[in-house]
Amino acid sequence: MVTRKQKRNNWILTIVLLIASLFFLFPVIWMLANSFKPDAAITADMNSLRAFVPPILNGSFLENYITVLTNTNFIRYMCNTLFYAAVLIVLGVVVNGLAGYALAKIKFPFRERWLMIIMLLMIVPMETIITIHFLIVAKLGLLNTVLGYILPMIVNPFNIFLFRQVFVSLPDDVYEAAQLDRCGPLKYFFTMVLPMSKSVVATVSVFTFLNVWNDYLWPSLVFTSGDLLSAQIGLNAITSNDNTTTGQTLAVITMVTIPVIIIYSFFSKQIVEGVISTGSKEG
Amino acid sequence: MSYVELKNICKKYKGNDKNSVTDFNLEIEEKEFIAFVGPSGCGKSTTLRMIAGFEDITSGDLLIGGSRMNETAPADRGISMVFQNYALYPHMTVEKNISYGLKNMKVPSAEIQRKVDWAVEILGLEEYRYRKPKNLSGGQRQRVALGRAIVKNQKLFLMDEPLSNLDTKLRVSMRNEISKLHRSLGSTTIYVTHDQVEAMTMADRIVIMKDGVVQQVGKPMELYEHPINKFVAGFIGSPQMNFYDVKVDGEGIVFSDGKKMKLPDAVKGKLQGYDHVVMGIRGEDIKLDSSNMEVYAECRQKAVIDNTEIMGNENNLYFQFGGITSVARVSKYEVSQVGDEIDFVFMPHKMHFFDAKTELAITADV
């Protein structure tokens, strides 16, 4: 039974957390509200609470968005990024999943050492190896190509580790039953292992999407042509243009931010489940 | 010719000093139901897994249907297997679990449908057909696993402790269902269990194993009545056989607590040349009724009951005798209380004698 004191404490905790969450939400609310305003209104409202209130719905309500979408290539950049994310999700799940499966279930020499190396690679920041990636991609003549962008992004030690941690707890007898049902190793991976590990597949997919969507450094090095730019690079190109107003800048930032929020709110449960399940059993 | 032949099969895991299975020899006839039974770690599951092809055979030959199968892939050995933990595909419905193997075998879809309908019907799974394994009870899951095994029409069924995760009541009914299924399908079945009751009630022949070595192979009652060594005698039967270290003297045997028991000449004759043996007697061969007391008056003894187990259909009476806690299995009508003094006799012709050193039966035919 919840006592009176516990009830009071719950209320206090809820209020404190609400205030804390508002504190984190203020910049987002401000961005969203002002993305619908002309620059004059943004400046006028800056010192009042109206800065967090969107303007009244009228004919110019969506003007910033319409201007950005019609006068720039922003839709193309968004579509580019969605395409890169989709390709990298599929390839990432297959490649990292197969690597994780091998580390979890297939016996081969120095397996544990390989795992150790992969775990060590997790602590190496992307920035330290990006020059090497760049040089390799340049030598291969793949600069400013989709392949040049995608190739170094496929293998991800963290994702391999996540997959390995989940696969290690899959029962071996299911594989044995599948063998008797004439299911080969690759078919087993795609028709049994991945469906049995939906939460980690969802986690890796979401992480990959967020990684691609938010990535700035690597695409800024690889892409030089406007046609292939990703959303973040496009955002930079648009906002650094002198003709872009503050309202338009905020509209672009809102459009870049919203998919991340949507994806995270839809898949937060799976992400938590996936990450938790990776620590459930050590092989 | 036997359908399955295991010739000098040995299994040694890398890094182990000892064999997990040593010199396993067995011939299994077509349509026979064989049970491998023994305590944990005795090598019964390892042997089954070698037959299935999930473990390499270190040495020896495995023949199924006359063909050597040592290097053959599991799917090509003509076997179906039911696993201890069901090993169902968790993301598939009951129907898909059962039909998955058939689809991979490229069986025409109409035939698949017919077989799945048949399996679902005989296993009573109609109403669960579209459910996933997580929404089924243990017994229902085990039936799905059986269904998956039977639809493939394989000649050899391997079952690895399929009932060990079920509760006692369900285990009894599933035992019955598996036996009926075996008879109706006419397949050859190898059944691994650590439960001697399952082995006794289901199998045509039982293989008893200990430390990777076959101890005895025989029909259930052969093993029960004529165990080849003390291990088999103790493993088969519940409650376990009473074992006494006894000295042999001119008139009979002397127990470690000094009590003497005269034996008929026919029984004494078997002990010639022995000073010291292990005598074993089953609980039901210790008699408390007056008629047996008269017939075996020479073997009459006394003891005080220190515990009773009321089983409903019979009672187990525990008492100190011959230096050990002994148990007598008596009918439900022979009621005794803790603290009662009882007179009892050991039926001499039901006694088993084992060499004190080798533990081998001195004679299986006392």
mmCIF file of N, CA, C and O in Angstrom, chain B residues 285-318:
data_model
loop_
_atom_site.group_PDB
_atom_site.id
_atom_site.type_symbol
_atom_site.label_atom_id
_atom_site.label_comp_id
_atom_site.label_asym_id
_atom_site.label_seq_id
_atom_site.Cartn_x
_atom_site.Cartn_y
_atom_site.Cartn_z
ATOM 1 N N ASP B 285 10.475 -57.318 -1.441
ATOM 2 C CA ASP B 285 10.852 -58.693 -1.091
ATOM 3 C C ASP B 285 11.147 -58.830 0.406
ATOM 4 O O ASP B 285 11.631 -59.858 0.857
ATOM 5 N N ILE B 286 10.878 -57.778 1.144
ATOM 6 C CA ILE B 286 10.910 -57.857 2.606
ATOM 7 C C ILE B 286 9.447 -57.985 3.041
ATOM 8 O O ILE B 286 8.634 -57.099 2.750
ATOM 9 N N LYS B 287 9.126 -59.118 3.669
ATOM 10 C CA LYS B 287 7.711 -59.416 3.930
ATOM 11 C C LYS B 287 7.380 -59.333 5.414
ATOM 12 O O LYS B 287 8.174 -59.747 6.262
ATOM 13 N N LEU B 288 6.189 -58.816 5.685
ATOM 14 C CA LEU B 288 5.737 -58.685 7.073
ATOM 15 C C LEU B 288 4.533 -59.574 7.364
ATOM 16 O O LEU B 288 4.105 -59.694 8.508
ATOM 17 N N ASP B 289 3.954 -60.178 6.302
ATOM 18 C CA ASP B 289 2.703 -60.918 6.504
ATOM 19 C C ASP B 289 2.968 -62.302 7.097
ATOM 20 O O ASP B 289 4.057 -62.878 6.938
ATOM 21 N N SER B 290 1.958 -62.840 7.764
ATOM 22 C CA SER B 290 2.128 -64.074 8.545
ATOM 23 C C SER B 290 2.455 -65.281 7.661
ATOM 24 O O SER B 290 3.261 -66.134 8.033
ATOM 25 N N SER B 291 1.847 -65.359 6.476
ATOM 26 C CA SER B 291 2.091 -66.545 5.651
ATOM 27 C C SER B 291 3.563 -66.629 5.227
ATOM 28 O O SER B 291 4.190 -67.689 5.298
ATOM 29 N N ASN B 292 4.137 -65.500 4.782
ATOM 30 C CA ASN B 292 5.559 -65.500 4.427
ATOM 31 C C ASN B 292 6.429 -65.741 5.652
ATOM 32 O O ASN B 292 7.486 -66.357 5.566
ATOM 33 N N MET B 293 5.964 -65.226 6.799
ATOM 34 C CA MET B 293 6.709 -65.375 8.044
ATOM 35 C C MET B 293 6.844 -66.863 8.395
ATOM 36 O O MET B 293 7.865 -67.307 8.902
ATOM 37 N N GLU B 294 5.779 -67.607 8.100
ATOM 38 C CA GLU B 294 5.808 -69.061 8.367
ATOM 39 C C GLU B 294 6.733 -69.777 7.395
ATOM 40 O O GLU B 294 7.561 -70.593 7.775
ATOM 41 N N VAL B 295 6.594 -69.422 6.119
ATOM 42 C CA VAL B 295 7.387 -70.113 5.093
ATOM 43 C C VAL B 295 8.885 -69.872 5.308
ATOM 44 O O VAL B 295 9.696 -70.780 5.204
ATOM 45 N N TYR B 296 9.244 -68.608 5.612
ATOM 46 C CA TYR B 296 10.662 -68.271 5.753
ATOM 47 C C TYR B 296 11.025 -68.017 7.219
ATOM 48 O O TYR B 296 11.728 -67.067 7.556
ATOM 49 N N ALA B 297 10.508 -68.854 8.089
ATOM 50 C CA ALA B 297 10.701 -68.667 9.531
ATOM 51 C C ALA B 297 12.182 -68.538 9.908
ATOM 52 O O ALA B 297 12.543 -67.789 10.818
ATOM 53 N N GLU B 298 13.054 -69.220 9.153
ATOM 54 C CA GLU B 298 14.491 -69.187 9.478
ATOM 55 C C GLU B 298 15.090 -67.792 9.293
ATOM 56 O O GLU B 298 16.089 -67.448 9.911
ATOM 57 N N CYS B 299 14.475 -67.005 8.406
ATOM 58 C CA CYS B 299 15.029 -65.681 8.076
ATOM 59 C C CYS B 299 14.372 -64.572 8.895
ATOM 60 O O CYS B 299 14.579 -63.392 8.629
ATOM 61 N N ARG B 300 13.567 -64.963 9.844
ATOM 62 C CA ARG B 300 12.775 -63.969 10.581
ATOM 63 C C ARG B 300 13.669 -63.015 11.398
ATOM 64 O O ARG B 300 14.615 -63.431 12.048
ATOM 65 N N GLN B 301 13.334 -61.707 11.323
ATOM 66 C CA GLN B 301 14.114 -60.685 12.042
ATOM 67 C C GLN B 301 13.163 -59.698 12.697
ATOM 68 O O GLN B 301 11.964 -59.671 12.381
ATOM 69 N N LYS B 302 13.722 -58.850 13.552
ATOM 70 C CA LYS B 302 12.914 -57.813 14.214
ATOM 71 C C LYS B 302 13.571 -56.441 13.997
ATOM 72 O O LYS B 302 14.792 -56.345 13.896
ATOM 73 N N ALA B 303 12.726 -55.403 13.959
ATOM 74 C CA ALA B 303 13.265 -54.025 13.874
ATOM 75 C C ALA B 303 12.191 -53.054 14.326
ATOM 76 O O ALA B 303 11.011 -53.429 14.425
ATOM 77 N N VAL B 304 12.615 -51.829 14.589
ATOM 78 C CA VAL B 304 11.660 -50.787 15.001
ATOM 79 C C VAL B 304 11.557 -49.765 13.873
ATOM 80 O O VAL B 304 12.568 -49.294 13.350
ATOM 81 N N ILE B 305 10.333 -49.466 13.497
ATOM 82 C CA ILE B 305 10.117 -48.522 12.384
ATOM 83 C C ILE B 305 10.514 -47.113 12.816
ATOM 84 O O ILE B 305 10.101 -46.652 13.881
ATOM 85 N N ASP B 306 11.345 -46.451 11.996
ATOM 86 C CA ASP B 306 11.686 -45.065 12.351
ATOM 87 C C ASP B 306 11.135 -44.039 11.365
ATOM 88 O O ASP B 306 11.276 -42.840 11.572
ATOM 89 N N ASN B 307 10.502 -44.504 10.305
ATOM 90 C CA ASN B 307 9.803 -43.554 9.412
ATOM 91 C C ASN B 307 8.863 -44.343 8.500
ATOM 92 O O ASN B 307 9.121 -45.519 8.214
ATOM 93 N N THR B 308 7.807 -43.684 8.096
ATOM 94 C CA THR B 308 6.898 -44.333 7.137
ATOM 95 C C THR B 308 6.583 -43.358 6.012
ATOM 96 O O THR B 308 6.577 -42.139 6.224
ATOM 97 N N GLU B 309 6.344 -43.898 4.827
ATOM 98 C CA GLU B 309 5.880 -43.082 3.694
ATOM 99 C C GLU B 309 4.581 -43.705 3.205
ATOM 100 O O GLU B 309 4.583 -44.851 2.737
ATOM 101 N N ILE B 310 3.502 -42.967 3.350
ATOM 102 C CA ILE B 310 2.206 -43.469 2.899
ATOM 103 C C ILE B 310 2.035 -43.044 1.441
ATOM 104 O O ILE B 310 1.942 -41.855 1.141
ATOM 105 N N MET B 311 2.068 -44.011 0.534
ATOM 106 C CA MET B 311 2.000 -43.670 -0.892
ATOM 107 C C MET B 311 0.574 -43.766 -1.430
ATOM 108 O O MET B 311 0.318 -43.465 -2.581
ATOM 109 N N GLY B 312 -0.344 -44.234 -0.651
ATOM 110 C CA GLY B 312 -1.721 -44.410 -1.118
ATOM 111 C C GLY B 312 -1.973 -45.850 -1.473
ATOM 112 O O GLY B 312 -2.719 -46.550 -0.788
ATOM 113 N N ASN B 313 -1.319 -46.324 -2.509
ATOM 114 C CA ASN B 313 -1.510 -47.716 -2.936
ATOM 115 C C ASN B 313 -0.602 -48.667 -2.168
ATOM 116 O O ASN B 313 -0.803 -49.883 -2.162
ATOM 117 N N GLU B 314 0.423 -48.121 -1.532
ATOM 118 C CA GLU B 314 1.367 -48.939 -0.760
ATOM 119 C C GLU B 314 2.061 -48.047 0.261
ATOM 120 O O GLU B 314 1.939 -46.818 0.203
ATOM 121 N N ASN B 315 2.773 -48.714 1.185
ATOM 122 C CA ASN B 315 3.501 -47.945 2.201
ATOM 123 C C ASN B 315 4.970 -48.341 2.173
ATOM 124 O O ASN B 315 5.301 -49.507 1.961
ATOM 125 N N ASN B 316 5.836 -47.360 2.393
ATOM 126 C CA ASN B 316 7.258 -47.651 2.580
ATOM 127 C C ASN B 316 7.580 -47.522 4.064
ATOM 128 O O ASN B 316 7.278 -46.492 4.679
ATOM 129 N N LEU B 317 8.144 -48.578 4.629
ATOM 130 C CA LEU B 317 8.489 -48.565 6.051
ATOM 131 C C LEU B 317 10.010 -48.540 6.181
ATOM 132 O O LEU B 317 10.698 -49.376 5.594
ATOM 133 N N TYR B 318 10.517 -47.570 6.930
ATOM 134 C CA TYR B 318 11.968 -47.442 7.110
ATOM 135 C C TYR B 318 12.351 -47.913 8.507
ATOM 136 O O TYR B 318 11.653 -47.597 9.479
#
